[in-house]
Structure formats: structure tokens, C-alpha cells
Coordinates of C-alpha atoms and ligand atoms in Angstrom, one line a residue:
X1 CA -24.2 -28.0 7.1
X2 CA -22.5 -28.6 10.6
X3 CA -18.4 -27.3 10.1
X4 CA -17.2 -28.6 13.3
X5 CA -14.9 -31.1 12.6
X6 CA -12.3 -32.1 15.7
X7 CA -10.6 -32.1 18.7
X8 CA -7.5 -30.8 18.5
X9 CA -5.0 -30.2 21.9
X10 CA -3.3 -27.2 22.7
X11 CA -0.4 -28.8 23.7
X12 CA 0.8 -31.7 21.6
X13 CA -2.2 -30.9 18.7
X14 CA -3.1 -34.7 18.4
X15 CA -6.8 -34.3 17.2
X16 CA -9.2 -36.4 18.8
X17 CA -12.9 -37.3 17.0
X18 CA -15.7 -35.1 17.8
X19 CA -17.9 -38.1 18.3
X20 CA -17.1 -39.1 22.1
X21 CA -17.4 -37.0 25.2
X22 CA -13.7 -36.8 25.5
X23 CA -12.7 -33.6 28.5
X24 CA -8.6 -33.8 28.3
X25 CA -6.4 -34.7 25.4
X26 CA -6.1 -38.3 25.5
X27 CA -2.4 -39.0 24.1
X28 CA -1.0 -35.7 27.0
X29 CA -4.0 -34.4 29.4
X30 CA -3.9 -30.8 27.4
X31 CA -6.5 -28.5 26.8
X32 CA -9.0 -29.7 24.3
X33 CA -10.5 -26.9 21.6
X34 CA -12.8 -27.6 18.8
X35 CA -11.8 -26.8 15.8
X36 CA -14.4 -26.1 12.3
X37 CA -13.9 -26.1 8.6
X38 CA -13.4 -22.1 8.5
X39 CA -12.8 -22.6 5.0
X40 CA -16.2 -24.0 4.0
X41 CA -17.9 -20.8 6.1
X42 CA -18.7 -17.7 4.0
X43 CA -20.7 -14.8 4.4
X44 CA -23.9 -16.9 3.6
X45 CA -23.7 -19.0 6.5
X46 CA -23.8 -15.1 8.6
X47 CA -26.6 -13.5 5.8
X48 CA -28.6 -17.3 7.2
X49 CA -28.5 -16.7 10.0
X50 CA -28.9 -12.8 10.3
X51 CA -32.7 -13.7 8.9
X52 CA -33.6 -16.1 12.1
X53 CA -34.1 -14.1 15.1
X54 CA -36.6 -16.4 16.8
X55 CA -33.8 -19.1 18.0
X56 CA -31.0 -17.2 20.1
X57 CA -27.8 -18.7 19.9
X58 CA -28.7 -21.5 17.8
X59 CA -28.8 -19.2 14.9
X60 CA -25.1 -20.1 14.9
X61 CA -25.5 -23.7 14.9
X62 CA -23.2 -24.4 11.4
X63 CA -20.6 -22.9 13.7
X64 CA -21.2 -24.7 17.4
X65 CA -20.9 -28.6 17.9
X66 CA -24.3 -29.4 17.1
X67 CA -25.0 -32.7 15.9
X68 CA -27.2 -33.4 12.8
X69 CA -30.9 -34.0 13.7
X70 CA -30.2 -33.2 17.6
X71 CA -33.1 -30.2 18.8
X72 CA -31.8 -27.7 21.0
X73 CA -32.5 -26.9 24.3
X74 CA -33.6 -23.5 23.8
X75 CA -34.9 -21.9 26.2
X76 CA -34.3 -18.4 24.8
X77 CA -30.6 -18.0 25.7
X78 CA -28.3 -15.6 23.1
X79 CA -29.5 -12.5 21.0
X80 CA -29.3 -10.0 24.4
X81 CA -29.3 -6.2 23.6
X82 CA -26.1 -4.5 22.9
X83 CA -27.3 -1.0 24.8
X84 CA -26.3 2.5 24.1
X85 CA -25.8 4.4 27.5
X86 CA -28.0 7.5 28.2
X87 CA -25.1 8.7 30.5
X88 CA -22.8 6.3 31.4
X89 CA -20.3 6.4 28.4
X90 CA -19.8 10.4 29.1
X91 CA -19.6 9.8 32.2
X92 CA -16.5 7.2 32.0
X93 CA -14.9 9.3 29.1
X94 CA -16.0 6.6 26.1
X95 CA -19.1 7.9 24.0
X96 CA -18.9 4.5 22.0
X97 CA -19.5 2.6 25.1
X98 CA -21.6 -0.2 24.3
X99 CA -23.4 -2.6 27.1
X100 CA -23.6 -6.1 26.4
X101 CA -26.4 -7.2 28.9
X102 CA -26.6 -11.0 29.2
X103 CA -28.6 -10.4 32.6
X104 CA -31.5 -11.0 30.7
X105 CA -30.4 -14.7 29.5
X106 CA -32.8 -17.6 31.2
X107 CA -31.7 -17.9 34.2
X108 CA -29.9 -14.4 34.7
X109 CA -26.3 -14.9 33.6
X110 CA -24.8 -15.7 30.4
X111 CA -23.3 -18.6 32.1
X112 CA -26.6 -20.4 29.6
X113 CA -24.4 -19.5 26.5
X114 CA -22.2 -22.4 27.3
X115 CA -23.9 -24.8 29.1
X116 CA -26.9 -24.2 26.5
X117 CA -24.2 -25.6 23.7
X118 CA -22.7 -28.0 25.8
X119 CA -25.1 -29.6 27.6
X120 CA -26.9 -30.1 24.2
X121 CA -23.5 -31.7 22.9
X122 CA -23.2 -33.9 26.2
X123 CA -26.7 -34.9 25.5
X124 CA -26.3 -35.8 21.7
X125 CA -23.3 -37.9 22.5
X126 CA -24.8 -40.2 25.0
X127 CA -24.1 -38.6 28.7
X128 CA -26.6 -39.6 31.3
X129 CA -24.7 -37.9 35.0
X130 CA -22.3 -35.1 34.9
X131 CA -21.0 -32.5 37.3
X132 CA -19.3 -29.1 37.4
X133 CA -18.7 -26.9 40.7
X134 CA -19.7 -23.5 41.0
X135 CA -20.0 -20.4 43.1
X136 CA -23.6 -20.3 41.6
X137 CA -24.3 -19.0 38.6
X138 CA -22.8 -21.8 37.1
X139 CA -24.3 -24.2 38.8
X140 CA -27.8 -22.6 38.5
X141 CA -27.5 -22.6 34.6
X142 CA -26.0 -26.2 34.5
X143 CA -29.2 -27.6 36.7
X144 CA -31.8 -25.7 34.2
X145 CA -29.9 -27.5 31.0
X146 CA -29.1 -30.7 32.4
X147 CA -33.2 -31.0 33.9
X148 CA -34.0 -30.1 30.2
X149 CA -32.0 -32.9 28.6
X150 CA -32.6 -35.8 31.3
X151 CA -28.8 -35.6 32.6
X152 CA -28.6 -36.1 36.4
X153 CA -26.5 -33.1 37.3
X154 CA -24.4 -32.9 40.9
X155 CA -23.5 -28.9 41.6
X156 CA -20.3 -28.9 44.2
X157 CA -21.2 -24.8 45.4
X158 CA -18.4 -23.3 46.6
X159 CA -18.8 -21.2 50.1
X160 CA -18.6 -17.9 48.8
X161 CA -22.1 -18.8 47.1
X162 CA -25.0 -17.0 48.5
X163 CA -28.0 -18.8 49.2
X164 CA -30.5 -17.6 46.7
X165 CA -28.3 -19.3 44.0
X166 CA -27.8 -22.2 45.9
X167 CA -31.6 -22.3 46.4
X168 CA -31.7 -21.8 42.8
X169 CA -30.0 -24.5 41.8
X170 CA -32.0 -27.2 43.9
X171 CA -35.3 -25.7 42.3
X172 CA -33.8 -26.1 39.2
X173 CA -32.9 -30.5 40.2
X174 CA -29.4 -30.8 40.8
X175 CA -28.2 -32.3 43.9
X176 CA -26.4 -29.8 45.5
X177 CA -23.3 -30.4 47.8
X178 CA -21.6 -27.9 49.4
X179 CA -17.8 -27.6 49.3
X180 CA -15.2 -27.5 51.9
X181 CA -11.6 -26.3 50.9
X182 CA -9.2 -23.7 51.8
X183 CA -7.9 -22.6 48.1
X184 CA -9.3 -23.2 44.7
X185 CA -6.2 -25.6 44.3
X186 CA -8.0 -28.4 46.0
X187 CA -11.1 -27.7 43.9
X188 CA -9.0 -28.4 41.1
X189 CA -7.2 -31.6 42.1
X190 CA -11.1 -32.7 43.2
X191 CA -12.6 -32.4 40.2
X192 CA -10.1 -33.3 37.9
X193 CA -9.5 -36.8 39.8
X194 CA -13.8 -36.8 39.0
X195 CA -13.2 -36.7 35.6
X196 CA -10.0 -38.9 35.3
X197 CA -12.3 -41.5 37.4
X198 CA -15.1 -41.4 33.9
X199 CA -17.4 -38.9 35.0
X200 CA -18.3 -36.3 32.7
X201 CA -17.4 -32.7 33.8
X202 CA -18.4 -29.2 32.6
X203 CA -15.7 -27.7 34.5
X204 CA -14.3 -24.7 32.2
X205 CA -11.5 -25.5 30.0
X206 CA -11.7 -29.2 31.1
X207 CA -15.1 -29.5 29.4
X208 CA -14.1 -28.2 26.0
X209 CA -17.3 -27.1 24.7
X210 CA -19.0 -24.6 27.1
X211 CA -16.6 -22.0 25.8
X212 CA -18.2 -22.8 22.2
X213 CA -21.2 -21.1 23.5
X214 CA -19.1 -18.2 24.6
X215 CA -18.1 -17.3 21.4
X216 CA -21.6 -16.7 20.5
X217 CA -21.0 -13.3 22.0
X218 CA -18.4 -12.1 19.1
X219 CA -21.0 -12.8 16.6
X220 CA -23.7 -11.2 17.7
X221 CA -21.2 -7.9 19.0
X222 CA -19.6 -7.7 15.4
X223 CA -22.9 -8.3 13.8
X224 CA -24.8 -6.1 16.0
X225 CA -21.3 -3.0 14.8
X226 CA -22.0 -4.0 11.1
X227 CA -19.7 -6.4 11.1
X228 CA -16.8 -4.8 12.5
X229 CA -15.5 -5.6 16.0
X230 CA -14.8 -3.2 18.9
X231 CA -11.8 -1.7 19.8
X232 CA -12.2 -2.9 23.3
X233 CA -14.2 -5.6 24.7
X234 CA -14.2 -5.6 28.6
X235 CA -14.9 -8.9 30.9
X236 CA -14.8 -10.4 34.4
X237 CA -12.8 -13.1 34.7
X238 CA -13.0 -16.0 37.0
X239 CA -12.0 -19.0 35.0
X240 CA -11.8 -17.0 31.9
X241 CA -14.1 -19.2 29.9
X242 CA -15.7 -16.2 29.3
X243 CA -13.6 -14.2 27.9
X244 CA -11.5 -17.1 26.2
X245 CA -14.9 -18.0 24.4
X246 CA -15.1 -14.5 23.0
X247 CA -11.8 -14.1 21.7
X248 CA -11.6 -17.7 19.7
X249 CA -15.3 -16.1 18.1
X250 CA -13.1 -13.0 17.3
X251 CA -10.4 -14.9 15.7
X252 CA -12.8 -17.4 13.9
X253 CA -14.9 -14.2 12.4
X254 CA -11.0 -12.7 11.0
X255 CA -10.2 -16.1 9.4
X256 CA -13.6 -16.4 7.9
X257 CA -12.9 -12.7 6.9
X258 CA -15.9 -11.1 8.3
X259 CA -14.1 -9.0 10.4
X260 CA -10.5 -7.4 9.5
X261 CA -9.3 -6.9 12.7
X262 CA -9.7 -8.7 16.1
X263 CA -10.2 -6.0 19.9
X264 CA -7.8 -5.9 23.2
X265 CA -9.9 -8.0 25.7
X266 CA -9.4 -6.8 29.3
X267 CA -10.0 -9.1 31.7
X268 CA -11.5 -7.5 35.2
X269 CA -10.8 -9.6 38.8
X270 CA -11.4 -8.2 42.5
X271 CA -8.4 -6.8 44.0
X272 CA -9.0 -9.2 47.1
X273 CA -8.6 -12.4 44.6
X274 CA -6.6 -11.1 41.6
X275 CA -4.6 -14.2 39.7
X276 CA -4.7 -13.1 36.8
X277 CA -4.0 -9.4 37.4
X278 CA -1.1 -10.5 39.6
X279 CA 0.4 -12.7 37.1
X280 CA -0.3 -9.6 34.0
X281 CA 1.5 -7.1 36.3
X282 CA 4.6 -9.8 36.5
X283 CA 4.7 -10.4 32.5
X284 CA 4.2 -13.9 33.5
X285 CA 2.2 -16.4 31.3
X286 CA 0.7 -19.0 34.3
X287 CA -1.1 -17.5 37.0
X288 CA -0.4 -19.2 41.0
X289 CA -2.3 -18.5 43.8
X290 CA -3.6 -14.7 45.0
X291 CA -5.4 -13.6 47.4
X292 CA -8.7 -14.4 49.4
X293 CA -12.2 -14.9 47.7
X294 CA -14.0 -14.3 51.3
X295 CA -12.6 -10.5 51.1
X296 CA -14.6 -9.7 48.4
X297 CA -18.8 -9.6 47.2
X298 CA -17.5 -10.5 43.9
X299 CA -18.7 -14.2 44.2
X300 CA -18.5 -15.0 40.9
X301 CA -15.1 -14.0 40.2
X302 CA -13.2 -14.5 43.5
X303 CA -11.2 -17.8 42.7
X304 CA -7.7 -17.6 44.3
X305 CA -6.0 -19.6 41.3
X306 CA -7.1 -20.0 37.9
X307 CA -7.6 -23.2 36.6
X308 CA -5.3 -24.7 34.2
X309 CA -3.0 -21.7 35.6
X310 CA -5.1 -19.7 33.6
X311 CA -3.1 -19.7 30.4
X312 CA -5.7 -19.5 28.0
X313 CA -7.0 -16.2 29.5
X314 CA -3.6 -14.6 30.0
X315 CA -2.8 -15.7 26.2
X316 CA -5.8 -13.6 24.8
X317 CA -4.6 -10.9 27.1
X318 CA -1.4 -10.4 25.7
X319 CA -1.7 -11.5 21.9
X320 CA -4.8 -9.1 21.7
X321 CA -3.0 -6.3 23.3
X322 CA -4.9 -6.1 26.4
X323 CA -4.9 -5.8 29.8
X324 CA -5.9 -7.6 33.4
X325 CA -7.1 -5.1 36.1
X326 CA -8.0 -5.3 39.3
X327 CA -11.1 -3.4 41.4
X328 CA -12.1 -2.7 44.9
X329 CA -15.7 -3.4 45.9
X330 CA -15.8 0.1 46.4
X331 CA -15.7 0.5 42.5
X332 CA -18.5 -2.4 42.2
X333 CA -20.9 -0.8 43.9
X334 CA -20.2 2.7 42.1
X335 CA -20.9 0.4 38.6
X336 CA -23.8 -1.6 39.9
X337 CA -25.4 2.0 40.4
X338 CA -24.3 3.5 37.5
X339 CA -25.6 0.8 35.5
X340 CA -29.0 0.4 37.5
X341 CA -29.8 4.2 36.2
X342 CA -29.6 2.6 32.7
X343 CA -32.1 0.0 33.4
X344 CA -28.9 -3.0 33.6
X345 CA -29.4 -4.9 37.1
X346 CA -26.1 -6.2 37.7
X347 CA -24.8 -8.1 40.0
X348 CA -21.0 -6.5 41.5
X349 CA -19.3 -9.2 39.4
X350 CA -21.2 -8.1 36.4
X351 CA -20.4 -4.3 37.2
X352 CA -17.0 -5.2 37.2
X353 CA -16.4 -4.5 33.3
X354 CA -18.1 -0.8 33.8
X355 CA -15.8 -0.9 37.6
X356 CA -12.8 -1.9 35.3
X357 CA -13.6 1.1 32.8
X358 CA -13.4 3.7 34.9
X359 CA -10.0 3.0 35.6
X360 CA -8.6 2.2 32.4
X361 CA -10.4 5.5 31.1
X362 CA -8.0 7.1 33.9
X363 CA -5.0 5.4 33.4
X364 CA -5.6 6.1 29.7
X365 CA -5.5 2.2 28.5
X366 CA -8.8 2.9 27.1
X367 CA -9.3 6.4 24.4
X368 CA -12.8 8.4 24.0
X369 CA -12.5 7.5 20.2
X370 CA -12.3 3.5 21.2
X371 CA -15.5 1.8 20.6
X372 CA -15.9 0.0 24.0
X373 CA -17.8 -3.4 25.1
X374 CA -18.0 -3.9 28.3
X375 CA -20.2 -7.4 29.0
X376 CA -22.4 -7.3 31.8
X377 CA -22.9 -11.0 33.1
X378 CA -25.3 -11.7 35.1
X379 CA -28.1 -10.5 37.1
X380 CA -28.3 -8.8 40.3
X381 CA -31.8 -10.2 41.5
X382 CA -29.8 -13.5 42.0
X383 CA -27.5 -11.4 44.8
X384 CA -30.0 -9.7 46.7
X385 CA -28.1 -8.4 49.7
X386 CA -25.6 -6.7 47.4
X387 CA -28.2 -5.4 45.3
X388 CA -29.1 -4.1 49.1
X389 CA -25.9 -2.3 49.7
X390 CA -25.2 -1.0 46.7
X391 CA -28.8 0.9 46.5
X392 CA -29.1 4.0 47.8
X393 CA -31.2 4.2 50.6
X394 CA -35.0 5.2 50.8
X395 CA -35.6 8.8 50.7
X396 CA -37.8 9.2 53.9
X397 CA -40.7 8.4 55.2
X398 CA -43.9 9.5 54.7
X399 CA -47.8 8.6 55.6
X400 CA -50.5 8.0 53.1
X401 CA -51.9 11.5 54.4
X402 CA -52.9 14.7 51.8
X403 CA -51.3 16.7 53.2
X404 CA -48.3 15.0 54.4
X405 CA -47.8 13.8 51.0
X406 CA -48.3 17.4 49.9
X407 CA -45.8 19.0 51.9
X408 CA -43.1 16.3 51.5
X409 CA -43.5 16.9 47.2
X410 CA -43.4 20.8 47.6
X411 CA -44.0 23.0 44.3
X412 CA -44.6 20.3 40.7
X413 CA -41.7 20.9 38.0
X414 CA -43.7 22.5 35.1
X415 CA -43.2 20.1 32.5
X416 CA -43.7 21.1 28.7
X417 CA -42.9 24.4 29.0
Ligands
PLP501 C1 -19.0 -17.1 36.1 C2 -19.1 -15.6 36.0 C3 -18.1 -14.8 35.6 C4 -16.7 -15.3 35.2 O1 -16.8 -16.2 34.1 P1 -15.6 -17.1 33.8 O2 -16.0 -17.7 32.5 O3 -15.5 -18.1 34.9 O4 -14.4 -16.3 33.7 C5 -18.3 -13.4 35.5 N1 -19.5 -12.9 35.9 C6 -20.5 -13.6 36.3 C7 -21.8 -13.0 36.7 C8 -20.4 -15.0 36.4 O5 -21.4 -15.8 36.8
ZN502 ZN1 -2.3 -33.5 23.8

């Protein structure tokens, strides 16, 4: 029982069939969002699929654009632990922080939620070559799902991208090329003339459906809460298909009436590339240009402009009551280490929900009764040399000698006693 039922635009609200692999709205070139028969869901479709724990994300499937008969491409994305903190919630001031650790999706981000759903769709519908451009992550998770579904996938990498994620990537069967540009701007206009010219893109927000496998992440937070949502759900934004993906599952669980009330998403962006926070901090509803995303390690959130001016991100923002805020690297690596000592290996992207946190703690946008998600998205193994920095360093030296070894331990803490 599959409730998805249209296209509709956010714009002029023409609703397009959910058959073809449409990106834009055809009648006006809006936004495209998929819209389900909320009316036919009930509790049973959740108590269904509370009892399947062996399929991920695809426990959801009466609520993603799945199409009847199609298998998915599971490769064990969704269901990733939403972790108490040993020490990290008293340390930031929030004993109901919670950590959402998608590091531990397939291939290290939760970048697999959407291209999991919508490389499946692409798939059903007939799409042989597509594209998307990434600063890695993205383009990583789009290679691993398009060489599962036979869909010759190109991966433009922007610069910033290091070179394990670009190595990645290849492994994985794209065809990589490597991007030239001096602002995100040109990306933009680059890929949309791509998709205008008939090929299919899984661009954010121009490919309509990965955000569907974002929302996964409100159904498993409010189920994981007993149903309830948090108070606060914290997540770096570089598009914002992220955080956008979230906050439709929010709104879809409240009109289903799972969930009575919907959380203040904060979005979190480097203070070296900061769009989004700019635009927040001027009240303004469309983001333009800010910043450099050279001056930051934050690869995976450094864009200069959002796409689409980022209006579906800066809408969540303000109707949910939240916030943008902007961190230093500085902060990153304080919340990469903080997180390490509870067993989450971000990478400074990732920390920048728990970087985020620490501020809005401060600043008081965030209370110590507030139960807090703060989503940490993807792994730092796939940024080694920041993973480097970040680390403190080795303690000393010391050679594989008795008594060397004995000197340099001193006295054992009695344990037990
Ligand atoms: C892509 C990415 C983000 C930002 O996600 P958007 O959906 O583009 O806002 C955040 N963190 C990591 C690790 C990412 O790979
Ligand atoms: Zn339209």
C-alpha cells in the first residue's frame, strides 16, 4: 500500500504524475515535492513497520516513492543509533542530548538516506545516466547506488573535495570530473543547463526525491522518543536537503497525528562560508552569496550560495522557530574530539551540530530541560588529515623495553577497591 501519490510545485502547485522522472515543475521551473495520501496512513502503517528491523529505511516504504514490485537497493542504509552521551550532554549544558550517528550508514554519511530512495525511484522509472556534483560525500554515496542499479553515474567534485572521497568515488564506478569555478553560482547555472538539456540530476532540491530519504530521519527520532519529537533537532547545512528532508518527516508525522508537536531545527554552517546564517541574521527569506569555502575544513558544508537561494532551508528555519548559526573550525575540532570520546568518528562537518550546541547552550537558544538532536553526518575516516588535526597528539615515545615500559606506567591504579 504505496501512499505517494504526486508532484506537486512549490510555487504555482500544478501537480505533476509521479510516473516520469520529472526534476523542475514543468508548467514554471519551481521546486518539485512529493506529496502522499496522509489521510490513508494510520498508526498501523508505523506499528508495521516498528516489527521489521532487518531492512533500514525501507521499513518506511508506504511512505517513500517506491514503486509496486521494485526491490530496493539495500545495502543496510537507515535504522542508526540514536546515542545517549556518557559526558557530552553535561558537558554542553543539555542532559537530553541525543546523538543521531549516521556515520555508520554504508558508505559513512547519511548522504545514502537519499540517494538510497532516489536512485531506487530513478531506477524504477526507467533512468539509464544521471549526474549530481559533490564535494564528496555525495558523490561517493551516488556512485555506490547508481553501480547497484546499473545507472552510469558522472560525479562533477568540487575542489574543496579531499582526495580519499574522490578516490572513493572512482572505486565505487563513477566517472569522476573535477570542477573548475570560482563561486557555487556557476555550479548552479552548470548543472541546471544539464538538466534543462534531458539529463537526469540528483542535484538537491532539483532532484525532488533524495530529500524523501531524508525524512527517514524524523521517523526513526520520534519513534526511537516514543513517538514524540525533540525539542531541538540540530543539522549542518550545505544545501539543506538535509535538514529540509527532516522537517517535511516532522510535519508529515503531525498531520498523520503521531506526533502533536513539530522541534526548532537549527541549521549549522562555517563561519568562513555562512549563507544561510547571513541571510537568518538579516530576517531575509533568500540567501546570496557569502563567504569563501577554501577558508574552512568544513568540506561538506562550505558552499558560498545555496541553491535555489536556499529558501526551503531558511523556511523550516523560521516556521519551526529555529535558528542558523555559524562556527569557527576552532569549535569543529573541539566537537570532533568531544564526540570521538563517545565512540562517534566525525568528520568537522558532522561535529558541527555538537560545534553549533555549544553555542546556542551559551547564548541560551537551547534550555537544559530541551530534549536535543543533534545529527552527526558523516564519518571522519573519509577526512583523514582532519581526523589528524583534530587528534591529540601521541603521548611520547617509548621502546619495547621492561623496564622502560615500567618506568614510563609508574604505580597501577588499584581497581576494584
Ligand atoms: C552533504 C553533507 C552535509 C550537508 O547536507 P545538505 O543536505 O547539503 O545540507 C552535512 N554533513 C555532511 C557530512 C555531508 O556530507
Ligand atoms: Zn510550478
Amino acid at each position: 500500500m504505496n501512499l505517494a501519490s504526486h508532484y506537486v510545485c512549490d510555487d504555482c502547485h500544478a501537480r505533476t504524475p509521479l510516473d516520469t522522472p520529472a526534476l523542475l515543475c514543468p508548467a514554471c521551473g519551481g521546486l518539485l515535492e512529493i506529496e502522499y495520501d496522509l489521510t490513508r496512513a494510520s498508526r498501523e502503517i508505523l506499528t508495521r513497520a516498528a516489527g521489521r528491523r532487518d531492512i533500514g529505511l525501507w521499513r518506511w516504504a508506504d511512505l517513500l516513492p517506491v514503486a509496486d514490485g521494485t526491490e530496493p537497493l539495500y545495502l543496510g542504509e537507515g535504522d542508526t543509533p540514536l546515542l545517549t552521551t556518557r559526558l557530552l550532554g553535561d558537558r554542553i549544558g543539555i542532559p537530553n542530548l541525543r546523538v543521531k550517528n549516521d556515520t555508520l550508514m554504508p558508505t559513512g554519511s547519511f548522504k545514502d538516506r537519499g540517494f538510497a530512495v532516489a536512485v531506487g525511484f530513478a531506477r524504477s522509472l526507467g533512468v539509464e545516466e544521471a549526474f549530481t556534483y559533490s564535494s564528496g560525500n555525495a558523490g561517493a554515496s551516488f556512485a555506490t547506488y547508481a553501480a547497484r542499479a546499473g545507472i552510469d553515474a558522472t560525479v562533477l567534485v568540487e575542489d574543496v573535495a579531499n582526495p580519499t572521497k574522490v578516490a572513493a568515488i572512482s572505486l565505487y564506478g563513477a566517472r569522476v570530473l573535477r570542477l573548475r569555478y570560482r563561486s557555487s553560482l556557476e555550479i548552479f547555472a552548470g548543472v541546471s543547463a544539464l538538466a534543462e538539456a534531458g539529463f537526469y540530476s540528483f542535484v538537491n532540491f532539483i532532484n525532488p526525491v533524495r530529500h524523501e530519504g531524508m525524512k527517514t530521519y524524523a521517523y526513526e527520532i520520534c519513534e526511537a522518543l516514543g513517538w514524540r519529537a525533540p525539542d531541538v533537532m540540530v543539522h549542518p547545512v550545505g544545501t539543506g536537503g538535509g535538514l529540509w528532508g527532516a522537517w517535511k518527516g516532522f510535519r508529515e508525522l503531525r498531520r498523520m497525528g503521531v506526533i502533536d508537536r513539530l522541534p526548532r531545527m537549527i541549521g549549522v554552517q562555517p563561519s568562513a562560508s555562512a549563507p544561510i546564517v547571513r541571510a537568518f541574521a538579516d530576517g531575509r527569506t533568500t540567501a546570496g552569496a557569502h563567504g569563501d569555502a577554501t577558508r574552512t575544513v568544513a568540506q561538506s558544508i562550505a558552499g558560498d550560495a545555496p541553491i535555489q537561494g536556499g529558501v526551503r532551508v531558511l523556511r523550516a528555519i523560521y516556521e519551526s522557530g529555529g535558528r542558523a548559526v555559524a562556527v569557527d573550525d576552532g569549535d569543529l575540532f573541539e566537537a570532533m574530539r568531544l564526540l570521538g570520546a563517545e565512540g562517534v568518528t566525525a568528520e568537522p562537518s558532522a561535529a558541527a551540530s555538537v560545534a553549533a550546541l555549544l553555542r546556542a547552550r551559551a547564548q541560551g537558544w537551547v534550555s537544559k530541560d530541551d530534549v536535543v538532536v543533534a545529527v552527526v553526518t558523516g564519518s571522519g575516516q573519509k577526512q583523514p588529515d582532519a581526523l589528524e588535526r583534530a587528534a591529540p597528539p601521541p603521548a611520547g615515545d617509548v621502546r619495547a623495553d621492561p623496564d622502560e615500559l615500567l618506568a614510563v606506567f609508574g604505580a597501577p591504579v588499584r581497581s576494584g577497591g
